[in-house]
Amino acid sequence: MKTRAAVMYEHNQPVVVEDLELEDPKANEVLVRTAASGVCHSDLSVVTGAIYYDAAVVLGHEGAGIIEHVGKDVTDFHVGDHVILSFVTYCSDCKMCRMEKVCLCESYDVPRGYQLDGTYRLYNKSGQGILQMARIATMSEYMVVPHQNLVKIDDRHSLEKAALVGCGVTTGVGAVLNTAKVEPGSSVAVIGTGGVGLNAIQGAVLAKAKKIIAVDIAEKKLDFAKRFGATDVVNATDNDPVEAVRELTEGRGVDYAFEVIGNPDTIVQAYRMVRAAGTAVIVGMAHHQKEFSIPAQHFVATERQIIGSFYGSCQPRVDMPKLLNLYTEGKLKLDELITKHYQLDQINEAFADMEAGENARGVITFN
Ligand code: APR
Ligand code: ZN
Ligand code: ZN
């Protein structure tokens, strides 16, 4: 069948939206009709090569849709099921999965973007095989994906809101609640309050943090941050954010700082703005070849901690339905996250808006 999709053919070049040929699902695979796809900075990072995929690849890793067809041996999903796409494929059975670290599943050693049998499901009109970001590719009208990447949700939820839970909401909220396990009364700083960082702020609200300091370089993002629960804001263009955060915490530094950009400089800022024995949590995906450096003796002498948080240390099938329920109960903001809708053909405009800092989250909807 045909599917229209956003394809990255060349790094740092405009994305091409075109019709591709999509194969039927094989055993253990499922065909999903995409309802909505969020536009996350990681999609742009695939275009720039910061998150490396061989070309060509269909973008998108934050989405939701409806099952149209199930392949052989799929017993846990049915036609008509509403699903969120998880961007990790996990087995539930390996050592990491049994430790509830399913995002670090060890079972699928397949090159990035290929299906589990090492082949393609998408081809362009010249017959070239096309990869799928995170093995899903939510910036396509239809996707064939492993059933292990699917999370079944209740039909009553809006698929557009559910799409956001596929990455930004789970990554941001999960970093605070699952990875760091922030205690009530804590002080928290969030550096970078875009689509993911705003959700770290929401996570801090859910964790009942007392002080929530948003740090960004865009005034518009700091306004969003206040709406999502930040108690203080720091514009890092006119202030040293480390000094500013210290001043707001009696000179001591925050209990937890979350870096939600993926920049070695702001990672070091996160380290420097936590108190002694405090924790810097790195959420942003930096360029795969970049490193950060911190003073080695200071690290020991202050007992600071630096921890990575991938996909909010989530268990997709446990956490995503819970997050949607929190939204239904009015405890999680999803409507306010979506500040602009796009058609798939407008993907390059959506990336330009992201670089200009226009949106909390932009969302592509499919007819
Ligand atoms: N200091 C403070 N804020 C900054 C700086 C800086 N030096 N540089 C950029 N920012 C802010 C931007 O203004 C923006 O508000 O960081 C925010 C990034 O937000 P988005 O572009 O919306 O990115 P998002 O989708 O939230 O992803 C953030 O998480 O999942 C990862 O790969 C993703 O690394 C990326 C990060
Ligand atoms: Zn993402
Ligand atoms: Zn596993």
Short mmCIF file of C-alpha atoms and ligand atoms in Angstrom, two decimals:
data_model
loop_
_atom_site.label_atom_id
_atom_site.label_comp_id
_atom_site.label_asym_id
_atom_site.label_seq_id
_atom_site.Cartn_x
_atom_site.Cartn_y
_atom_site.Cartn_z
CA MET A 1 0.00 0.00 0.00
CA LYS A 2 0.98 3.66 -0.31
CA THR A 3 1.83 5.96 2.59
CA ARG A 4 2.84 9.62 2.58
CA ALA A 5 5.83 10.21 4.82
CA ALA A 6 8.51 12.73 5.84
CA VAL A 7 11.89 11.38 4.71
CA MET A 8 15.37 12.59 5.70
CA TYR A 9 17.49 11.90 2.58
CA GLU A 10 20.44 14.11 3.44
CA HIS A 11 21.64 15.55 6.75
CA ASN A 12 20.99 19.29 7.19
CA GLN A 13 18.80 19.46 4.10
CA PRO A 14 15.04 19.99 3.90
CA VAL A 15 12.99 16.91 4.68
CA VAL A 16 11.18 15.41 1.64
CA VAL A 17 7.48 14.57 1.96
CA GLU A 18 6.56 11.90 -0.58
CA ASP A 19 4.55 8.74 -1.19
CA LEU A 20 6.30 5.50 -0.25
CA GLU A 21 5.35 1.87 -0.74
CA LEU A 22 4.62 0.15 2.59
CA GLU A 23 4.81 -3.66 2.87
CA ASP A 24 2.26 -5.68 4.83
CA PRO A 25 3.12 -6.55 8.45
CA LYS A 26 5.12 -9.76 8.88
CA ALA A 27 4.84 -12.09 11.87
CA ASN A 28 4.70 -10.18 15.17
CA GLU A 29 4.16 -6.87 13.37
CA VAL A 30 1.20 -4.51 13.23
CA LEU A 31 -0.09 -1.94 10.72
CA VAL A 32 -1.09 1.32 12.41
CA ARG A 33 -2.89 4.29 10.83
CA THR A 34 -1.26 7.36 12.36
CA ALA A 35 -3.58 9.93 13.95
CA ALA A 36 -1.02 12.45 15.19
CA SER A 37 2.71 12.92 15.56
CA GLY A 38 4.40 15.42 17.85
CA VAL A 39 7.43 17.30 16.54
CA CYS A 40 10.23 16.70 19.04
CA HIS A 41 13.75 18.12 19.05
CA SER A 42 15.09 14.58 18.60
CA ASP A 43 13.48 14.52 15.13
CA LEU A 44 15.46 17.62 14.25
CA SER A 45 18.54 15.98 15.80
CA VAL A 46 18.17 13.15 13.27
CA VAL A 47 18.17 15.74 10.48
CA THR A 48 21.32 17.40 11.84
CA GLY A 49 23.00 14.04 12.53
CA ALA A 50 23.28 14.72 16.29
CA ILE A 51 21.26 11.52 16.70
CA TYR A 52 22.75 9.46 13.90
CA TYR A 53 20.73 7.49 11.37
CA ASP A 54 21.90 6.44 7.94
CA ALA A 55 19.89 8.14 5.20
CA ALA A 56 17.21 7.65 4.19
CA VAL A 57 14.91 7.50 7.19
CA VAL A 58 11.30 8.45 7.90
CA LEU A 59 11.20 10.72 10.96
CA GLY A 60 8.89 10.75 13.97
CA HIS A 61 8.94 8.95 17.31
CA GLU A 62 6.09 10.62 19.22
CA GLY A 63 2.73 9.41 17.98
CA ALA A 64 -0.55 7.58 18.38
CA GLY A 65 -2.96 5.86 16.03
CA ILE A 66 -5.39 3.03 15.35
CA ILE A 67 -4.55 -0.55 14.40
CA GLU A 68 -5.66 -1.46 10.86
CA HIS A 69 -4.17 -4.92 10.50
CA VAL A 70 -2.22 -7.40 12.62
CA GLY A 71 0.43 -9.80 11.34
CA LYS A 72 0.73 -13.51 12.09
CA ASP A 73 1.30 -14.49 15.74
CA VAL A 74 0.15 -11.14 17.16
CA THR A 75 -2.23 -12.06 19.94
CA ASP A 76 -2.13 -9.04 22.26
CA PHE A 77 -3.47 -6.43 19.77
CA HIS A 78 -6.52 -6.29 17.51
CA VAL A 79 -7.87 -4.27 14.60
CA GLY A 80 -9.42 -1.05 15.93
CA ASP A 81 -7.25 -0.83 19.07
CA HIS A 82 -6.06 2.67 19.92
CA VAL A 83 -2.32 2.74 20.60
CA ILE A 84 0.58 4.98 21.55
CA LEU A 85 3.86 4.17 19.79
CA SER A 86 6.74 3.55 22.20
CA PHE A 87 10.12 4.49 20.75
CA VAL A 88 11.82 1.54 22.40
CA THR A 89 11.25 -2.06 21.38
CA TYR A 90 11.29 -4.14 24.54
CA CYS A 91 10.96 -7.84 25.28
CA SER A 92 9.80 -7.81 28.95
CA ASP A 93 12.05 -10.81 29.56
CA CYS A 94 15.77 -9.89 29.53
CA LYS A 95 17.75 -8.86 32.62
CA MET A 96 17.13 -5.12 32.11
CA CYS A 97 13.42 -5.64 31.41
CA ARG A 98 13.06 -7.78 34.53
CA MET A 99 14.76 -4.96 36.49
CA GLU A 100 11.92 -2.74 35.16
CA LYS A 101 14.49 -0.88 33.03
CA VAL A 102 12.67 -1.79 29.83
CA CYS A 103 14.04 1.24 27.93
CA LEU A 104 17.45 -0.42 28.24
CA CYS A 105 16.19 -3.78 26.88
CA GLU A 106 19.07 -5.97 25.70
CA SER A 107 17.22 -8.24 23.31
CA TYR A 108 17.20 -6.48 19.95
CA ASP A 109 20.66 -5.95 18.55
CA VAL A 110 19.49 -4.65 15.16
CA PRO A 111 21.05 -1.63 13.37
CA ARG A 112 19.13 1.59 13.96
CA GLY A 113 15.93 2.06 11.99
CA TYR A 114 15.57 -1.48 10.60
CA GLN A 115 12.79 -3.88 11.52
CA LEU A 116 13.73 -6.74 13.88
CA ASP A 117 14.55 -9.10 10.98
CA GLY A 118 17.05 -6.51 9.67
CA THR A 119 14.96 -5.51 6.63
CA TYR A 120 12.89 -2.53 5.48
CA ARG A 121 9.12 -2.16 5.28
CA LEU A 122 9.25 1.10 3.29
CA TYR A 123 10.51 1.70 -0.26
CA ASN A 124 10.56 4.84 -2.42
CA LYS A 125 9.57 4.91 -6.08
CA SER A 126 13.14 4.05 -7.16
CA GLY A 127 12.99 0.92 -5.01
CA GLN A 128 15.34 2.28 -2.32
CA GLY A 129 14.69 0.85 1.16
CA ILE A 130 13.82 3.54 3.72
CA LEU A 131 14.50 3.22 7.46
CA GLN A 132 12.03 4.10 10.23
CA MET A 133 13.11 6.31 13.12
CA ALA A 134 12.97 4.27 16.33
CA ARG A 135 11.59 1.44 14.16
CA ILE A 136 8.26 3.30 14.15
CA ALA A 137 8.33 6.53 12.02
CA THR A 138 5.27 8.43 13.23
CA MET A 139 5.64 11.06 10.48
CA SER A 140 3.99 8.69 8.05
CA GLU A 141 0.28 8.15 7.41
CA TYR A 142 0.72 4.41 8.05
CA MET A 143 3.38 2.48 9.94
CA VAL A 144 4.31 -1.19 10.17
CA VAL A 145 5.91 -1.72 13.58
CA PRO A 146 6.82 -4.55 15.98
CA HIS A 147 4.00 -5.26 18.44
CA GLN A 148 6.57 -4.73 21.20
CA ASN A 149 6.51 -0.98 20.41
CA LEU A 150 2.78 -0.61 21.03
CA VAL A 151 0.91 0.55 24.12
CA LYS A 152 -2.83 -0.04 24.10
CA ILE A 153 -4.91 2.85 25.47
CA ASP A 154 -8.56 3.47 26.21
CA ASP A 155 -10.61 4.65 23.19
CA ARG A 156 -11.98 7.62 25.15
CA HIS A 157 -8.63 9.46 25.04
CA SER A 158 -7.88 11.97 22.29
CA LEU A 159 -5.22 10.45 20.03
CA GLU A 160 -3.67 13.86 19.52
CA LYS A 161 -3.07 14.23 23.26
CA ALA A 162 -1.99 10.59 23.51
CA ALA A 163 0.65 11.20 20.83
CA LEU A 164 2.46 13.64 23.14
CA VAL A 165 2.70 10.93 25.77
CA GLY A 166 4.74 8.88 23.29
CA CYS A 167 7.84 10.99 23.99
CA GLY A 168 7.77 14.46 25.55
CA VAL A 169 5.36 13.89 28.43
CA THR A 170 6.76 10.52 29.45
CA THR A 171 10.40 11.65 29.07
CA GLY A 172 9.92 14.85 31.10
CA VAL A 173 7.56 13.64 33.83
CA GLY A 174 9.38 10.30 34.07
CA ALA A 175 12.78 11.95 34.58
CA VAL A 176 11.41 13.58 37.73
CA LEU A 177 9.19 10.79 39.09
CA ASN A 178 10.95 7.61 37.91
CA THR A 179 14.62 8.46 37.40
CA ALA A 180 15.28 11.08 40.09
CA LYS A 181 12.35 10.21 42.40
CA VAL A 182 12.14 13.84 43.56
CA GLU A 183 10.82 14.09 47.14
CA PRO A 184 8.02 16.47 48.26
CA GLY A 185 9.40 19.84 49.37
CA SER A 186 12.45 19.63 47.06
CA SER A 187 13.93 22.47 45.06
CA VAL A 188 14.24 21.76 41.34
CA ALA A 189 15.75 23.61 38.37
CA VAL A 190 14.84 22.72 34.78
CA ILE A 191 17.23 24.00 32.10
CA GLY A 192 15.47 24.15 28.72
CA THR A 193 11.70 24.44 28.96
CA GLY A 194 10.63 23.22 25.53
CA GLY A 195 8.26 20.32 24.87
CA VAL A 196 10.19 17.95 27.14
CA GLY A 197 11.34 20.47 29.79
CA LEU A 198 7.78 21.73 30.37
CA ASN A 199 6.91 18.16 31.25
CA ALA A 200 9.81 17.98 33.70
CA ILE A 201 8.19 21.03 35.31
CA GLN A 202 4.85 19.21 35.40
CA GLY A 203 6.65 16.22 36.94
CA ALA A 204 8.09 18.48 39.64
CA VAL A 205 4.57 19.78 40.36
CA LEU A 206 3.30 16.18 40.65
CA ALA A 207 6.23 15.36 42.96
CA LYS A 208 5.15 18.35 45.13
CA ALA A 209 8.48 20.14 44.75
CA LYS A 210 8.41 23.44 46.64
CA LYS A 211 10.62 25.52 44.38
CA ILE A 212 10.63 24.96 40.63
CA ILE A 213 13.05 27.19 38.74
CA ALA A 214 12.75 27.32 34.94
CA VAL A 215 15.87 28.31 32.98
CA ASP A 216 15.67 29.15 29.28
CA ILE A 217 16.99 31.70 26.81
CA ALA A 218 13.57 32.46 25.28
CA GLU A 219 11.12 34.67 27.18
CA LYS A 220 8.19 32.90 25.50
CA LYS A 221 9.36 29.54 26.89
CA LEU A 222 9.64 31.03 30.36
CA ASP A 223 6.03 32.25 30.06
CA PHE A 224 4.97 28.69 29.14
CA ALA A 225 7.02 27.44 32.12
CA LYS A 226 5.08 29.67 34.54
CA ARG A 227 1.81 28.31 33.16
CA PHE A 228 3.07 24.75 33.76
CA GLY A 229 3.98 25.43 37.40
CA ALA A 230 7.41 27.09 37.58
CA THR A 231 7.67 29.19 40.75
CA ASP A 232 10.68 31.19 39.46
CA VAL A 233 12.16 31.84 36.03
CA VAL A 234 15.70 32.68 34.92
CA ASN A 235 16.50 34.05 31.49
CA ALA A 236 19.99 32.70 30.79
CA THR A 237 20.65 35.29 28.07
CA ASP A 238 21.05 38.12 30.54
CA ASN A 239 22.03 36.20 33.71
CA ASP A 240 24.55 33.55 34.67
CA PRO A 241 22.00 30.77 35.30
CA VAL A 242 24.20 29.07 37.91
CA GLU A 243 24.51 32.28 39.96
CA ALA A 244 20.82 33.03 39.54
CA VAL A 245 19.74 29.58 40.72
CA ARG A 246 22.09 29.78 43.71
CA GLU A 247 20.67 33.17 44.66
CA LEU A 248 17.18 31.69 44.61
CA THR A 249 18.27 28.87 46.96
CA GLU A 250 20.08 30.71 49.79
CA GLY A 251 23.38 30.35 47.96
CA ARG A 252 23.26 26.57 48.33
CA GLY A 253 22.00 25.32 44.97
CA VAL A 254 18.97 23.16 44.14
CA ASP A 255 18.34 19.59 45.26
CA TYR A 256 17.82 18.51 41.63
CA ALA A 257 18.69 20.11 38.29
CA PHE A 258 17.35 18.67 35.02
CA GLU A 259 19.15 19.43 31.75
CA VAL A 260 16.61 19.12 28.97
CA ILE A 261 18.47 20.48 25.95
CA GLY A 262 21.34 18.14 25.11
CA ASN A 263 24.20 20.64 25.27
CA PRO A 264 27.49 19.93 27.12
CA ASP A 265 27.61 23.53 28.42
CA THR A 266 24.17 23.37 30.01
CA ILE A 267 24.95 19.88 31.35
CA VAL A 268 27.86 21.42 33.25
CA GLN A 269 25.54 24.23 34.39
CA ALA A 270 23.16 21.60 35.79
CA TYR A 271 26.05 20.04 37.70
CA ARG A 272 27.14 23.41 39.05
CA MET A 273 23.68 24.55 40.15
CA VAL A 274 22.93 21.60 42.44
CA ARG A 275 23.79 21.72 46.14
CA ALA A 276 26.39 19.44 47.72
CA ALA A 277 25.09 15.85 47.49
CA GLY A 278 22.48 17.10 45.01
CA THR A 279 21.64 15.40 41.73
CA ALA A 280 22.03 16.63 38.15
CA VAL A 281 19.78 14.65 35.80
CA ILE A 282 20.70 14.70 32.11
CA VAL A 283 17.65 14.27 29.90
CA GLY A 284 18.70 16.10 26.70
CA MET A 285 20.28 14.01 23.95
CA ALA A 286 23.57 15.73 23.07
CA HIS A 287 25.35 15.18 19.74
CA HIS A 288 26.56 11.57 19.79
CA GLN A 289 30.24 12.63 19.53
CA LYS A 290 30.17 15.33 22.21
CA GLU A 291 31.47 15.01 25.76
CA PHE A 292 31.26 17.12 28.90
CA SER A 293 33.85 17.63 31.59
CA ILE A 294 33.57 18.46 35.27
CA PRO A 295 36.24 19.07 37.93
CA ALA A 296 37.08 15.57 39.18
CA GLN A 297 38.06 16.47 42.74
CA HIS A 298 35.09 18.79 43.24
CA PHE A 299 32.78 15.95 42.14
CA VAL A 300 34.07 13.75 44.96
CA ALA A 301 34.47 16.45 47.61
CA THR A 302 30.86 17.64 47.18
CA GLU A 303 29.27 14.21 46.73
CA ARG A 304 27.26 15.48 43.79
CA GLN A 305 25.55 12.96 41.55
CA ILE A 306 25.09 13.04 37.79
CA ILE A 307 22.57 10.61 36.33
CA GLY A 308 21.23 10.02 32.85
CA SER A 309 17.53 9.65 32.21
CA PHE A 310 16.43 7.91 29.02
CA TYR A 311 12.72 8.02 28.09
CA GLY A 312 11.91 8.97 31.68
CA SER A 313 13.05 5.49 32.84
CA CYS A 314 9.51 4.53 31.89
CA GLN A 315 7.69 1.27 31.45
CA PRO A 316 5.56 2.33 28.48
CA ARG A 317 2.65 -0.04 29.10
CA VAL A 318 2.45 0.90 32.78
CA ASP A 319 3.27 4.61 32.74
CA MET A 320 1.58 5.85 29.56
CA PRO A 321 -1.98 4.80 30.49
CA LYS A 322 -1.35 6.28 33.97
CA LEU A 323 -0.27 9.61 32.49
CA LEU A 324 -3.41 9.73 30.32
CA ASN A 325 -5.51 9.09 33.43
CA LEU A 326 -3.76 11.97 35.22
CA TYR A 327 -4.77 14.18 32.28
CA THR A 328 -8.38 13.01 32.56
CA GLU A 329 -8.31 13.80 36.29
CA GLY A 330 -7.06 17.32 35.53
CA LYS A 331 -3.66 16.70 37.14
CA LEU A 332 -1.58 16.86 33.95
CA LYS A 333 -1.70 19.57 31.28
CA LEU A 334 -1.75 18.26 27.70
CA ASP A 335 -4.04 20.74 25.91
CA GLU A 336 -1.73 23.63 26.80
CA LEU A 337 1.29 21.81 25.34
CA ILE A 338 -0.04 21.99 21.79
CA THR A 339 0.53 25.51 20.49
CA LYS A 340 0.37 24.80 16.75
CA HIS A 341 -0.99 22.18 14.35
CA TYR A 342 0.70 21.24 11.10
CA GLN A 343 -0.04 19.10 8.07
CA LEU A 344 2.65 16.55 7.20
CA ASP A 345 3.64 18.65 4.17
CA GLN A 346 4.57 21.49 6.55
CA ILE A 347 7.27 19.54 8.39
CA ASN A 348 10.09 21.89 7.33
CA GLU A 349 8.07 24.84 8.62
CA ALA A 350 7.56 22.96 11.90
CA PHE A 351 11.33 22.50 12.26
CA ALA A 352 11.94 26.19 11.47
CA ASP A 353 9.42 27.12 14.18
CA MET A 354 11.24 24.78 16.59
CA GLU A 355 14.56 26.47 15.88
CA ALA A 356 12.92 29.88 16.35
CA GLY A 357 11.48 28.75 19.73
CA GLU A 358 7.87 29.33 18.66
CA ASN A 359 6.04 26.36 20.19
CA ALA A 360 5.57 24.47 23.41
CA ARG A 361 4.85 21.48 21.15
CA GLY A 362 3.88 21.46 17.47
CA VAL A 363 1.72 18.54 16.36
CA ILE A 364 1.18 17.02 12.92
CA THR A 365 -2.34 15.68 12.44
CA PHE A 366 -3.37 13.21 9.72
CA ASN A 367 -6.75 13.05 8.04
N1 APR B 1 20.16 27.71 27.90
C1 APR B 1 18.84 27.58 28.28
N2 APR B 1 17.89 27.11 27.44
C2 APR B 1 18.26 26.79 26.20
C3 APR B 1 19.59 26.92 25.73
C4 APR B 1 20.58 27.40 26.66
N3 APR B 1 21.84 27.53 26.32
N4 APR B 1 19.64 26.48 24.44
C5 APR B 1 18.39 26.12 24.11
N5 APR B 1 17.54 26.30 25.15
C6 APR B 1 16.11 26.04 25.22
C7 APR B 1 15.30 26.46 24.02
O1 APR B 1 14.98 27.84 24.05
C8 APR B 1 14.07 25.56 24.12
O2 APR B 1 13.04 26.15 24.88
O3 APR B 1 15.92 24.63 25.27
C9 APR B 1 14.58 24.33 24.86
C10 APR B 1 14.58 23.06 24.00
O4 APR B 1 13.26 22.78 23.71
P1 APR B 1 12.76 22.08 22.35
O5 APR B 1 13.49 22.64 21.19
O6 APR B 1 11.26 22.12 22.38
O7 APR B 1 13.29 20.58 22.53
P2 APR B 1 12.54 19.32 23.20
O8 APR B 1 11.70 18.66 22.18
O9 APR B 1 11.97 19.74 24.49
O10 APR B 1 13.79 18.37 23.45
C11 APR B 1 14.79 18.69 24.40
O11 APR B 1 15.20 16.41 24.99
O12 APR B 1 14.42 14.43 24.04
C12 APR B 1 15.49 15.33 24.12
O13 APR B 1 16.55 15.18 21.94
C13 APR B 1 15.73 15.97 22.77
O14 APR B 1 17.79 16.81 23.44
C14 APR B 1 16.46 17.20 23.18
C15 APR B 1 15.80 17.58 24.50
ZN ZN B 2 11.36 12.95 21.56
ZN ZN B 3 14.24 -6.85 27.32
#
